[in-house]
mmCIF file of C-alpha atoms and ligand atoms in Angstrom:
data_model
loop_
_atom_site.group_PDB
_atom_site.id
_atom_site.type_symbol
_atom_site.label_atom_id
_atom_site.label_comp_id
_atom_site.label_asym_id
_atom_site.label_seq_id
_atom_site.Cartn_x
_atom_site.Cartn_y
_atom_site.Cartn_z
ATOM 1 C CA UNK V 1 -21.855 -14.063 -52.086
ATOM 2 C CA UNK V 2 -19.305 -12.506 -54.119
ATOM 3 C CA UNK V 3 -16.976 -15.081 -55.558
ATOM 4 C CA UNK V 4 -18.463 -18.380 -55.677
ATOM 5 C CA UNK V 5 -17.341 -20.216 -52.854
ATOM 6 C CA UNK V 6 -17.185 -23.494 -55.090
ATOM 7 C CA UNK V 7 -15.133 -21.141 -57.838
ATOM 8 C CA UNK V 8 -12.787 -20.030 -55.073
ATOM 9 C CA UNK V 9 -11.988 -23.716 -54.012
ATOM 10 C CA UNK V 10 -11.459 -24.807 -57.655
ATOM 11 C CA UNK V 11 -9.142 -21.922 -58.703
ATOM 12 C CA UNK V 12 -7.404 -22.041 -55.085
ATOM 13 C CA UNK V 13 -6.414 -25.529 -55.375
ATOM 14 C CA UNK V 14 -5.527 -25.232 -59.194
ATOM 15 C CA UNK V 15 -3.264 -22.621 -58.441
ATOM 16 C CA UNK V 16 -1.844 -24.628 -55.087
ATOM 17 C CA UNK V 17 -1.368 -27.638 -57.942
ATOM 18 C CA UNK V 18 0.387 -25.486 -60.356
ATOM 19 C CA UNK V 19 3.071 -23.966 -57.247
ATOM 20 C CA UNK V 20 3.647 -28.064 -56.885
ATOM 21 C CA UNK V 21 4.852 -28.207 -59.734
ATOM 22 C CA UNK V 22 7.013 -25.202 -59.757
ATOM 23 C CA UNK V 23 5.412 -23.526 -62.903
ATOM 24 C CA UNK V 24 5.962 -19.944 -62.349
ATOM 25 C CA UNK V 25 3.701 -19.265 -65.260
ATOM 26 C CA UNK V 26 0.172 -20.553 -66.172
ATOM 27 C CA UNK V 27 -3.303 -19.738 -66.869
ATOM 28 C CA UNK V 28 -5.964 -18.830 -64.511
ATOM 29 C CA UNK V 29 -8.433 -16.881 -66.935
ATOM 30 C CA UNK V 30 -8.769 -17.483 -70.344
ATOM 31 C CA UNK V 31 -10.313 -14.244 -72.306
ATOM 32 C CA UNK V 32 -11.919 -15.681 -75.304
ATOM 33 C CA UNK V 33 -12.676 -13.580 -78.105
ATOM 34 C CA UNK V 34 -14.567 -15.819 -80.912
ATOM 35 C CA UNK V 35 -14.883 -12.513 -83.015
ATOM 36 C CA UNK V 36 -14.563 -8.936 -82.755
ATOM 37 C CA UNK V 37 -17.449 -7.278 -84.326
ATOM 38 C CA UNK V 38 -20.287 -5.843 -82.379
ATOM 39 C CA UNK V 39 -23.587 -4.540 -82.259
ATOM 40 C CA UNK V 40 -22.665 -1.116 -80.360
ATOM 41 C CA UNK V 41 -20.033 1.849 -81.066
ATOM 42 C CA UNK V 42 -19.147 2.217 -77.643
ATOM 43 C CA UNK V 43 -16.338 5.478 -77.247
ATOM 44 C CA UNK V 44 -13.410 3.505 -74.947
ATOM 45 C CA UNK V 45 -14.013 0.070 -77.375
ATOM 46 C CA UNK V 46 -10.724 -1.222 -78.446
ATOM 47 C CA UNK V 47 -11.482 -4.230 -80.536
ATOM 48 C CA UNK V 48 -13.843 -2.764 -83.310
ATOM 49 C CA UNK V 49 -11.337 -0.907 -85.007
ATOM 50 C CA UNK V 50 -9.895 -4.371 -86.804
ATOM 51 C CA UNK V 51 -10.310 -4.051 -90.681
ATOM 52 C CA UNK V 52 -13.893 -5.186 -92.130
ATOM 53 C CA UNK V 53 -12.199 -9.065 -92.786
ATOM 54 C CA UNK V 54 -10.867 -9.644 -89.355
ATOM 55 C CA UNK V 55 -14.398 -7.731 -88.136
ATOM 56 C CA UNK V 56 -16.308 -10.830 -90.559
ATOM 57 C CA UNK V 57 -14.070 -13.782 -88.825
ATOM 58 C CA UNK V 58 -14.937 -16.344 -86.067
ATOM 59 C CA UNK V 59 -13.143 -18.289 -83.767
ATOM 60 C CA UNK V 60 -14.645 -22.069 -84.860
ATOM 61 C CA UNK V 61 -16.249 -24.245 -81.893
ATOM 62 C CA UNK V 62 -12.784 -26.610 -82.184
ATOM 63 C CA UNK V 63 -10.354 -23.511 -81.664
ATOM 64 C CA UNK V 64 -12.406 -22.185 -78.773
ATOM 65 C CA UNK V 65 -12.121 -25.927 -77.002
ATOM 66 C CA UNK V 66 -8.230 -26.502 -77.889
ATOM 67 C CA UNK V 67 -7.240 -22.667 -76.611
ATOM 68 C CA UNK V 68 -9.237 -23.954 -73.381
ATOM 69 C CA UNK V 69 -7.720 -27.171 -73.407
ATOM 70 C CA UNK V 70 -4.095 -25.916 -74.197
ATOM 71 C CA UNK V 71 -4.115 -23.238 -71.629
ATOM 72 C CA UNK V 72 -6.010 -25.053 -69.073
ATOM 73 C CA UNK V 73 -7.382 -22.134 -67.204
ATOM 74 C CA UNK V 74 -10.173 -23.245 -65.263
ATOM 75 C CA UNK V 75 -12.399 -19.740 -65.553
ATOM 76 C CA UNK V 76 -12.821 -19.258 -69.625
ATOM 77 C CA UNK V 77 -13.954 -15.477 -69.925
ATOM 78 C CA UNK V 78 -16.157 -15.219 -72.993
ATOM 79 C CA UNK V 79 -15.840 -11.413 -74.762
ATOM 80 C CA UNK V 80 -15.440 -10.052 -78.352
ATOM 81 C CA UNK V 81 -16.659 -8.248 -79.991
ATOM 82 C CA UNK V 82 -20.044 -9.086 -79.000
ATOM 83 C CA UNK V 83 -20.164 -12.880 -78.331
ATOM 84 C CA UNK V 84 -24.019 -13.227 -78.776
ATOM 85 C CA UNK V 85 -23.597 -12.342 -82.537
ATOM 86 C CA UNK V 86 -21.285 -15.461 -82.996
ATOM 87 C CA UNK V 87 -23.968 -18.371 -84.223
ATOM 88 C CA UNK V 88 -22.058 -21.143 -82.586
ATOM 89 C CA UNK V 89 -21.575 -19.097 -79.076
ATOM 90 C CA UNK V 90 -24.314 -21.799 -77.488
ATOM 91 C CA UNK V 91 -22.148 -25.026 -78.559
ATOM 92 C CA UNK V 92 -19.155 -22.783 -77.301
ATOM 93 C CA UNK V 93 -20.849 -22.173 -73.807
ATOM 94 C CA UNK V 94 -22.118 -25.759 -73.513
ATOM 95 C CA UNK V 95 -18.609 -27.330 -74.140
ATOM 96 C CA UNK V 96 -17.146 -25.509 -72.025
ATOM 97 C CA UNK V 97 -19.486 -26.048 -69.130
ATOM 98 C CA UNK V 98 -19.268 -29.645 -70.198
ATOM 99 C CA UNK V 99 -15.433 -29.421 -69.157
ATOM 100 C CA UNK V 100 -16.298 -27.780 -65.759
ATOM 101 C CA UNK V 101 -14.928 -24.286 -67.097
ATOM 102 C CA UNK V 102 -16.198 -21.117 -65.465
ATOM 103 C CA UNK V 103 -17.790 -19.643 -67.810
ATOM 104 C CA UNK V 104 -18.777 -16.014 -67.966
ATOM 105 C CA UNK V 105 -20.270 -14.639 -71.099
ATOM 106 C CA UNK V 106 -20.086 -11.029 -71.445
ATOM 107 C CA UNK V 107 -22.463 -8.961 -73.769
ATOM 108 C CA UNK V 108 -23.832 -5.755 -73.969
ATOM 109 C CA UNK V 109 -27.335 -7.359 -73.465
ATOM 110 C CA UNK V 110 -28.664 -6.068 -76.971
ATOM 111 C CA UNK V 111 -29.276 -9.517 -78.018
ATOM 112 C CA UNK V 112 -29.658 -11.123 -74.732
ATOM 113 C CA UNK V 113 -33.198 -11.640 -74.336
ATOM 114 C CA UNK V 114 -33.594 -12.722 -78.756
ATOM 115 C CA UNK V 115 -31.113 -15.509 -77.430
ATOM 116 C CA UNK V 116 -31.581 -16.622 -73.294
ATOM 117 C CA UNK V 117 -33.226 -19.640 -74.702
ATOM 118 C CA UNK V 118 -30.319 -21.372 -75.944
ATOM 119 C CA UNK V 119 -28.375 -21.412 -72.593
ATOM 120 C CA UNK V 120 -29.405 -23.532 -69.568
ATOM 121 C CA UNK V 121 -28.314 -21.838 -66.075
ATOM 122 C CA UNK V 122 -25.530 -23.861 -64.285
ATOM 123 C CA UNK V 123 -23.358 -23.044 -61.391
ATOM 124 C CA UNK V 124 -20.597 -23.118 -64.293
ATOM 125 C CA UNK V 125 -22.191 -20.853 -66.586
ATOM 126 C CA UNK V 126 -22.803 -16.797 -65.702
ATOM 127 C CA UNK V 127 -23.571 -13.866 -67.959
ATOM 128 C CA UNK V 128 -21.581 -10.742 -67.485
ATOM 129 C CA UNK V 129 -23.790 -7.823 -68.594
ATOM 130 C CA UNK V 130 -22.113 -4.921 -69.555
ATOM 131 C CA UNK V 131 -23.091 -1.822 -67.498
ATOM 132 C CA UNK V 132 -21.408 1.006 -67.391
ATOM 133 C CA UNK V 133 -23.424 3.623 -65.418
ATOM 134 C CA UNK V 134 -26.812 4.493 -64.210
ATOM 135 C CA UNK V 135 -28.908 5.226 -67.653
ATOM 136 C CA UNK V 136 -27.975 8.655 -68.762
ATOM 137 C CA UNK V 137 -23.772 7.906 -67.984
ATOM 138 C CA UNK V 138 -24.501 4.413 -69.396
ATOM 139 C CA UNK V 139 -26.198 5.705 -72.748
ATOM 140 C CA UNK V 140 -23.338 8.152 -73.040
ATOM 141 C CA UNK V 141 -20.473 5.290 -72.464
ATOM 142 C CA UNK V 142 -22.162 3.000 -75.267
ATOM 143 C CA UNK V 143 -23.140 5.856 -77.434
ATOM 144 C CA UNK V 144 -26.389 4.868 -78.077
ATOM 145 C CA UNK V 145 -30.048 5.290 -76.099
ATOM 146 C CA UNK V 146 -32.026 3.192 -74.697
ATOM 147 C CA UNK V 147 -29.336 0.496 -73.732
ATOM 148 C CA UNK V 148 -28.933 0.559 -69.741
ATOM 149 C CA UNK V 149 -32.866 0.179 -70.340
ATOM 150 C CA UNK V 150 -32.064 -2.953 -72.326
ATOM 151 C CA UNK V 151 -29.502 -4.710 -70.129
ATOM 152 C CA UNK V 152 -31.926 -3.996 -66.909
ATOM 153 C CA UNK V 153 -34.253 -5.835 -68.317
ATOM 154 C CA UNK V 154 -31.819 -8.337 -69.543
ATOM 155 C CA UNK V 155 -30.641 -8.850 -66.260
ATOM 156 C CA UNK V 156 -33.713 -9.560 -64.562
ATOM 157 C CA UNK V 157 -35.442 -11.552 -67.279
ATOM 158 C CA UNK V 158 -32.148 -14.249 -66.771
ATOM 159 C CA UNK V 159 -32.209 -13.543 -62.966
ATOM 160 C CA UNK V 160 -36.262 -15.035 -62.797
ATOM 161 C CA UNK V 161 -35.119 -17.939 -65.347
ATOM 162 C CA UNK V 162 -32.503 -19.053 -63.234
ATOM 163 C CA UNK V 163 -29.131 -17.695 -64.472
ATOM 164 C CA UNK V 164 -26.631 -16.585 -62.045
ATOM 165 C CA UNK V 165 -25.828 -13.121 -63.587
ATOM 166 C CA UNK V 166 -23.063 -10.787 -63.100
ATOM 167 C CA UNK V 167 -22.127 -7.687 -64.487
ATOM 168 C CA UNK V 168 -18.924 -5.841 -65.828
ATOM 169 C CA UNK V 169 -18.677 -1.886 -65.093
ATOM 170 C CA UNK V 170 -15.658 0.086 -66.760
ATOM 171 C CA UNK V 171 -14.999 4.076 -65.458
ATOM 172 C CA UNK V 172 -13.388 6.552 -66.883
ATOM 173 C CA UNK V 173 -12.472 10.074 -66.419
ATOM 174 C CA UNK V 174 -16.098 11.261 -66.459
ATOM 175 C CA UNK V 175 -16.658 9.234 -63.050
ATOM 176 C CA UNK V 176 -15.930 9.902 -59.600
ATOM 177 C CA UNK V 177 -17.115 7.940 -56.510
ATOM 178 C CA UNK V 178 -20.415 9.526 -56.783
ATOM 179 C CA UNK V 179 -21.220 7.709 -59.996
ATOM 180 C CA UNK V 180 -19.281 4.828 -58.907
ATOM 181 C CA UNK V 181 -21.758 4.164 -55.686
ATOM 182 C CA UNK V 182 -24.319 4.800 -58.022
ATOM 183 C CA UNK V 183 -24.190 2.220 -60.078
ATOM 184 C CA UNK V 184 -22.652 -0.659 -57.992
ATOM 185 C CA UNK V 185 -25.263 0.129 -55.119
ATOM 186 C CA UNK V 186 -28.023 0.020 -58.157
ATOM 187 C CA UNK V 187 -26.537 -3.242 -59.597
ATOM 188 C CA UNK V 188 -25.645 -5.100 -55.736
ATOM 189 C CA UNK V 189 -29.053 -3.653 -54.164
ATOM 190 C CA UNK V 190 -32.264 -3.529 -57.054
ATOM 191 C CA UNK V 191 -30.761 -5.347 -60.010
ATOM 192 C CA UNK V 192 -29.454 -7.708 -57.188
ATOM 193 C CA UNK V 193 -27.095 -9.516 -59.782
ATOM 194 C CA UNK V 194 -25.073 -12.283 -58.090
ATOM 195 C CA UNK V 195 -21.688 -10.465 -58.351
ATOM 196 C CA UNK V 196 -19.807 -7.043 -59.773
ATOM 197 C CA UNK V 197 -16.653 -6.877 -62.209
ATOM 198 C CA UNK V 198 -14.983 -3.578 -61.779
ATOM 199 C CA UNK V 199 -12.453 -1.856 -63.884
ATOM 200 C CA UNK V 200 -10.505 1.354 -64.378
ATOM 201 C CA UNK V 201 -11.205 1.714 -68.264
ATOM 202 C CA UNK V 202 -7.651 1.522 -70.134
ATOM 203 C CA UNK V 203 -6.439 3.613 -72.583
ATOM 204 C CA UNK V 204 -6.034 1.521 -75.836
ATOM 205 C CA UNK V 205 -4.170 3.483 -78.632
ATOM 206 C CA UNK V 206 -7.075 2.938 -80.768
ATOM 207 C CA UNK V 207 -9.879 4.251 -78.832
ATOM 208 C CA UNK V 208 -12.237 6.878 -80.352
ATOM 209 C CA UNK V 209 -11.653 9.025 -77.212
ATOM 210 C CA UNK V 210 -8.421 9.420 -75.971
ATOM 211 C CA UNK V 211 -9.266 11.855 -73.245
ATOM 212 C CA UNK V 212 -11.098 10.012 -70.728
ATOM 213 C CA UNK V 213 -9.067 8.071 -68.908
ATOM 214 C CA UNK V 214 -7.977 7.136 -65.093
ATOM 215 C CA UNK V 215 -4.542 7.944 -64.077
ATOM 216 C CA UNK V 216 -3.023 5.547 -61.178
ATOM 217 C CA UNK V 217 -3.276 8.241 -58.512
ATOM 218 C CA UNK V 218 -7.014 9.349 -59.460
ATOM 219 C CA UNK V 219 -7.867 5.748 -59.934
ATOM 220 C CA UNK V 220 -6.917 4.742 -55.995
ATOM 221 C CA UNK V 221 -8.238 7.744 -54.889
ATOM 222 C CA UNK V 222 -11.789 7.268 -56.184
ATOM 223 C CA UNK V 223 -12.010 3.503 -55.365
ATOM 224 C CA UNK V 224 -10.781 4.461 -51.933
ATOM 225 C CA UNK V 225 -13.670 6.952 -51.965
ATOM 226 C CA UNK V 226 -16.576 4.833 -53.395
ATOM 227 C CA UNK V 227 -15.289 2.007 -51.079
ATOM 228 C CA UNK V 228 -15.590 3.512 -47.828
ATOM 229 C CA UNK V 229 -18.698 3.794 -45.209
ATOM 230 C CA UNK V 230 -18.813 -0.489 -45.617
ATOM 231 C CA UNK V 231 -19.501 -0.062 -49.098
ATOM 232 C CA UNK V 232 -16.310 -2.547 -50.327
ATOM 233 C CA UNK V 233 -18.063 -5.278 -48.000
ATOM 234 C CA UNK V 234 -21.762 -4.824 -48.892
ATOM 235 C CA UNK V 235 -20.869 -5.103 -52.148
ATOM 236 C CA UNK V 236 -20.947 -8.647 -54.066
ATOM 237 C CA UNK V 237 -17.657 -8.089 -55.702
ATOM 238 C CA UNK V 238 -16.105 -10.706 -58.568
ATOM 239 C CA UNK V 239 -12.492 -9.780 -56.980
ATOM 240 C CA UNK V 240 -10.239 -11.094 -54.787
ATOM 241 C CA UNK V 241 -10.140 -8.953 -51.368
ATOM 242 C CA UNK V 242 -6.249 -8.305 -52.333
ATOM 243 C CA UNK V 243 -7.430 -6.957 -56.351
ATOM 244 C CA UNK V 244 -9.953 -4.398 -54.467
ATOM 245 C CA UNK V 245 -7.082 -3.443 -51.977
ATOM 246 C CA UNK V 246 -4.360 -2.753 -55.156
ATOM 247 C CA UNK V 247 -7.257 -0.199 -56.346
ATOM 248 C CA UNK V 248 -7.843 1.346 -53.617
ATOM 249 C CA UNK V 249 -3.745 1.708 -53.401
ATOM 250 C CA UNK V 250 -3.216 -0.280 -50.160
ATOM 251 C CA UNK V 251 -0.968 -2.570 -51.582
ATOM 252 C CA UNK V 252 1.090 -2.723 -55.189
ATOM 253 C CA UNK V 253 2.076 -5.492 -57.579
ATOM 254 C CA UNK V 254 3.697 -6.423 -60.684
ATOM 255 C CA UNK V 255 1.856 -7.152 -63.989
ATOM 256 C CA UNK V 256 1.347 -10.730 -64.131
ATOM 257 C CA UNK V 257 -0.188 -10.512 -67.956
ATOM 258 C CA UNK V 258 0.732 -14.374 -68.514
ATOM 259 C CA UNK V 259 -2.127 -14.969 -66.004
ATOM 260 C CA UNK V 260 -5.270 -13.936 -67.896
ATOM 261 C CA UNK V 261 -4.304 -14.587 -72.052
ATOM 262 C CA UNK V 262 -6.045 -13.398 -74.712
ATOM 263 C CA UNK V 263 -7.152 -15.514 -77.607
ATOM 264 C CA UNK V 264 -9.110 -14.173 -80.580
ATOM 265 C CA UNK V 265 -9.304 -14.996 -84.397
ATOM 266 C CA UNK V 266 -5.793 -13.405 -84.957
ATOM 267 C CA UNK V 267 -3.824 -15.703 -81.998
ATOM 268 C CA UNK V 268 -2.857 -15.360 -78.555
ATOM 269 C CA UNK V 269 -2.932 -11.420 -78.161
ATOM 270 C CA UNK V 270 0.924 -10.361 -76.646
ATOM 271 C CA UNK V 271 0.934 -9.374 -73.764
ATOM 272 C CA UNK V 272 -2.910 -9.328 -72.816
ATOM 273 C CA UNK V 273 -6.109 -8.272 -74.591
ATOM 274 C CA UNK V 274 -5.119 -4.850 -74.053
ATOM 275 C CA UNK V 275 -2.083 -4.234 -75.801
ATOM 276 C CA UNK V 276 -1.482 -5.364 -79.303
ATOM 277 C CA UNK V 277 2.322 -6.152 -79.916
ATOM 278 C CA UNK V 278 1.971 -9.404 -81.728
ATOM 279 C CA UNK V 279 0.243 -12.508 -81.200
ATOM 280 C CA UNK V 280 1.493 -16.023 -81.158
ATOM 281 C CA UNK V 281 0.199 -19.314 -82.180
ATOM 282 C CA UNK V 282 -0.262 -21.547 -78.786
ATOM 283 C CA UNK V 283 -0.584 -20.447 -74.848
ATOM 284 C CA UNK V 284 2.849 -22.527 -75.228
ATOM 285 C CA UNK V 285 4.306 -20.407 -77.511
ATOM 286 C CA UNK V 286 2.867 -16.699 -76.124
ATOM 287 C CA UNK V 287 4.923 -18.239 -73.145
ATOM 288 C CA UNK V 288 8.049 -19.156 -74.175
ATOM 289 C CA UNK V 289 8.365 -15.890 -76.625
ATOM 290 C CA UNK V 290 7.255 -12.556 -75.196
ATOM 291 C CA UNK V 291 9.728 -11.070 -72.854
ATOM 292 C CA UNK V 292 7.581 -10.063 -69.948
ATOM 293 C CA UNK V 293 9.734 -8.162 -67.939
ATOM 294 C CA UNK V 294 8.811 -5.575 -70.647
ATOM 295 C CA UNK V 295 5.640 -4.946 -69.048
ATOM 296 C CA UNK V 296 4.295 -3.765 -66.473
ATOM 297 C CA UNK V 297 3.943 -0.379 -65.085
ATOM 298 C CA UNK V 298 7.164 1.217 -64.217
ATOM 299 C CA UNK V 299 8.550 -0.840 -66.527
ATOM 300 C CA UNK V 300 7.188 0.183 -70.349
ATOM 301 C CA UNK V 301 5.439 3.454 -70.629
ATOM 302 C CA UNK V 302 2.372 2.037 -72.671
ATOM 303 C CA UNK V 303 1.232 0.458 -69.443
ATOM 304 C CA UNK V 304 2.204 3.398 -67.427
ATOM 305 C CA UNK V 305 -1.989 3.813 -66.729
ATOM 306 C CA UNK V 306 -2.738 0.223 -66.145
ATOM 307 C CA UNK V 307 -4.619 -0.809 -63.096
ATOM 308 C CA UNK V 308 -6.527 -3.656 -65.065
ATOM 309 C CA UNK V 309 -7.629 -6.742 -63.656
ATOM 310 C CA UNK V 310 -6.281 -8.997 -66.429
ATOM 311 C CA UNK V 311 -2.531 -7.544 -65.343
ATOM 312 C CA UNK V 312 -3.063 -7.554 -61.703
ATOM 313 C CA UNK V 313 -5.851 -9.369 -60.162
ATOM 314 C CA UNK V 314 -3.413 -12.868 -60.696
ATOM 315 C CA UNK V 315 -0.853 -11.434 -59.491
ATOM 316 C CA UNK V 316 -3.246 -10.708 -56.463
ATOM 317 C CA UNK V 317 -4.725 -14.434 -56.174
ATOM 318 C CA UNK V 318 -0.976 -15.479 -56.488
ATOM 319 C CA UNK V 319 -0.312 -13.684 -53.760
ATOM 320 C CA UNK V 320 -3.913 -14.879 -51.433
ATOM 321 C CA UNK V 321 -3.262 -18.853 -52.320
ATOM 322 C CA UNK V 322 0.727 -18.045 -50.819
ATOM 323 C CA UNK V 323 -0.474 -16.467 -47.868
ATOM 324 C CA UNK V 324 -2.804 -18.577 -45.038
ATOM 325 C CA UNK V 325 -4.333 -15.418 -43.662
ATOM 326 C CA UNK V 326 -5.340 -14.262 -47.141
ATOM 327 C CA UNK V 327 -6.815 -17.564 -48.508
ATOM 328 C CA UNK V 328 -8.550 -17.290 -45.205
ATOM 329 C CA UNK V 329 -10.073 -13.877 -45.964
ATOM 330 C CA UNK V 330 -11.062 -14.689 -49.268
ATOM 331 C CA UNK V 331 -13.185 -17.724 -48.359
ATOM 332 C CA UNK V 332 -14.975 -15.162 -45.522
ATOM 333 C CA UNK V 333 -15.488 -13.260 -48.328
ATOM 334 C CA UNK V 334 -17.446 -15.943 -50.501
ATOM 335 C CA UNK V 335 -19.860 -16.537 -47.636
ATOM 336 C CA UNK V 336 -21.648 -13.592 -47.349
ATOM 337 C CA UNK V 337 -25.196 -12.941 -48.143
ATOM 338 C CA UNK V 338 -26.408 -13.609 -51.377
ATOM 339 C CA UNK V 339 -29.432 -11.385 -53.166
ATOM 340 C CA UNK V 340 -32.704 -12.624 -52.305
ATOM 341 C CA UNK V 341 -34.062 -15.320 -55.678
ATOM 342 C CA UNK V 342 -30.226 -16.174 -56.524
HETATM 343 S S1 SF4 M 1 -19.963 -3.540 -76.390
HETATM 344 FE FE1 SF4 M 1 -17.817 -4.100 -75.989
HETATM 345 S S2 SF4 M 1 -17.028 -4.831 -77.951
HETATM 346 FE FE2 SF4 M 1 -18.953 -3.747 -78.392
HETATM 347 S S3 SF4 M 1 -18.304 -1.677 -78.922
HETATM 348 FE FE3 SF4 M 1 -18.784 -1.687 -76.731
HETATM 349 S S4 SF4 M 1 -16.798 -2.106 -75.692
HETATM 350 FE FE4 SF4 M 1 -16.584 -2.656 -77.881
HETATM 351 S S1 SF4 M 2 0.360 -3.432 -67.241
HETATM 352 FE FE1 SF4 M 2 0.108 -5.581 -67.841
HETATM 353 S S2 SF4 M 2 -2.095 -5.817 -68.188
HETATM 354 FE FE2 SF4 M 2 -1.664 -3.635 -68.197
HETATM 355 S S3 SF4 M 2 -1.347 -3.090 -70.351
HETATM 356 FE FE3 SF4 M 2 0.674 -3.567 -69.469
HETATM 357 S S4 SF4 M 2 0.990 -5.736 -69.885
HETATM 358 FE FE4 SF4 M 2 -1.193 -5.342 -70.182
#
């Protein structure tokens, strides 16, 4: 299956809950960022560029649990930084899963296999291995050797103990739809992980390389590209159907930041984890004081590139719990074939 079919029910009926109520603004993702420093270099990172004091702090186990509880997202989305070097991440992951959170923990699998032991699979608990490439494209992404090595083996060593594991793939200008099939039919088809995050990599001031990045028009046109010949359906995607249509440029939306916050060891991150214009000291309060018509592409030319899931993909479930035909599709879509030992 793609999305989990018991994921899809929670967050459709959360968001159904929320339109009762007539919030127009709420949390369906948290992105949790206990701390920001990290084990790799990687060329596109835009989070290890804090000074060396904000690199050295941590998100305790209480702030982690009272962003959750404040925002009330039901998916908690567990990045950095990488979260494995945090020594409280296990407490983090069980208290979460405790409160029937989603939890996907992202790392760059360096120090995955050092600390499996700590975690216990549940259906609420998922690692999200960072893979950016087949080995050569994914050595060159991370800047270091030997690492797409590392997070295959990663993969499979949680995949035979149990753990449903996804992975998260970022491209850049370097790729094309070649490279894109490459990797997602290697990940979907002999890494067999349960499920694929995709992304068109984003171009944060801060970045190392400021050269290698998707434009909007490049961006549909190579997702239209990898997509086709049944690809987009064979594939166990972590999207909504309507997300994978908005990159492939069938349909457009608005930025719907407030949807996926950020929270890290400096606040809640204005508007989202990828730009940096201030942060704010509750969910409650990055509400009620950023002016979100600001953003958005079309509307503020930092975001001019953005195609990123945290800005669009709940805008796109907005738009699939509104419409009976879409909720429809998107529950096909969880009941597909899953990999053979998942
Ligand atoms: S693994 Fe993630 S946090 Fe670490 S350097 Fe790479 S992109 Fe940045
Ligand atoms: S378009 Fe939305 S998600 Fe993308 S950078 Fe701008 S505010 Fe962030």
């Amino acid at each position: 299956m793609a999305v989990p079919l018991r994921q899809t029910l929670k967050v459709g009926g959360y968001v159904a809950r929320q339109r009762i109520a007539r919030k127009d603004k709420f949390a369906l993702v948290l992105q949790l960022e206990p701390l920001y420093q990290c084990n790799l270099a990687c060329l596109g990172c835009g989070k290890i560029q804090h000074p060396k004091d904000i690199l050295g702090q941590r998100l305790s186990v209480k702030q982690c649990i009272d962003a959750v509880e404040e925002c009330r997202a039901p998916i908690v989305s567990i990045a950095g930084g990488e979260p494995l070097i945090h020594r409280e991440i296990a407490e983090i992951v069980a208290a979460l899963v405790e409160r029937k959170k989603f939890v996907y923990l992202c790392s760059n699998a360096i120090l995955m296999l050092k600390k499996m032991d700590v975690f216990t699979p549940s259906p609420y608990f998922a690692w999200s291995v960072h893979v950016d490439g087949l080995r050569e494209r994914h050595d060159e992404s991370v800047n270091r050797t030997g690492i797409f090595d590392k997070a295959v083996e990663a993969i499979r060593e949680a995949k035979n103990r149990g753990f449903r594991v996804t992975t998260n793939s970022t491209f850049f200008g370097q790729d094309d739809a070649t490279s894109i099939r490459a990797v997602l039919d290697f990940l979907n088809d002999e890494a067999k992980v349960d499920c694929m995050q995709i992304s068109p990599g984003f171009a944060y001031e801060k970045a190392p390389d400021q050269e290698n990045w998707l434009g909007v028009d490049r961006t549909r046109a190579i997702f239209r590209e990898a997509f086709a010949d049944g690809r987009r359906r064979r594939w166990r995607l972590n999207h909504s159907p309507l997300f994978l249509d908005f990159l492939e440029g069938k349909v457009d939306f608005s930025c719907t930041a407030w949807g996926i916050p950020s929270y890290s060891v400096l606040g809640w991150q204005r508007p989202c984890y990828l730009l940096a214009e201030g942060y704010a000291s509750s969910y409650a309060d990055l509400l009620a004081t950023t002016e979100w018509d600001h953003y958005g592409r079309g509307r503020n030319p930092k975001c001019a590139n953005c195609m990123a899931h945290c800005g669009y993909e709940p805008t796109a479930v907005m738009a699939t719990v509104k419409s009976p035909k879409q909720s429809l599709r998107a529950i096909v879509d969880t009941l597909r074939p899953q990999p053979v030992g998942s």
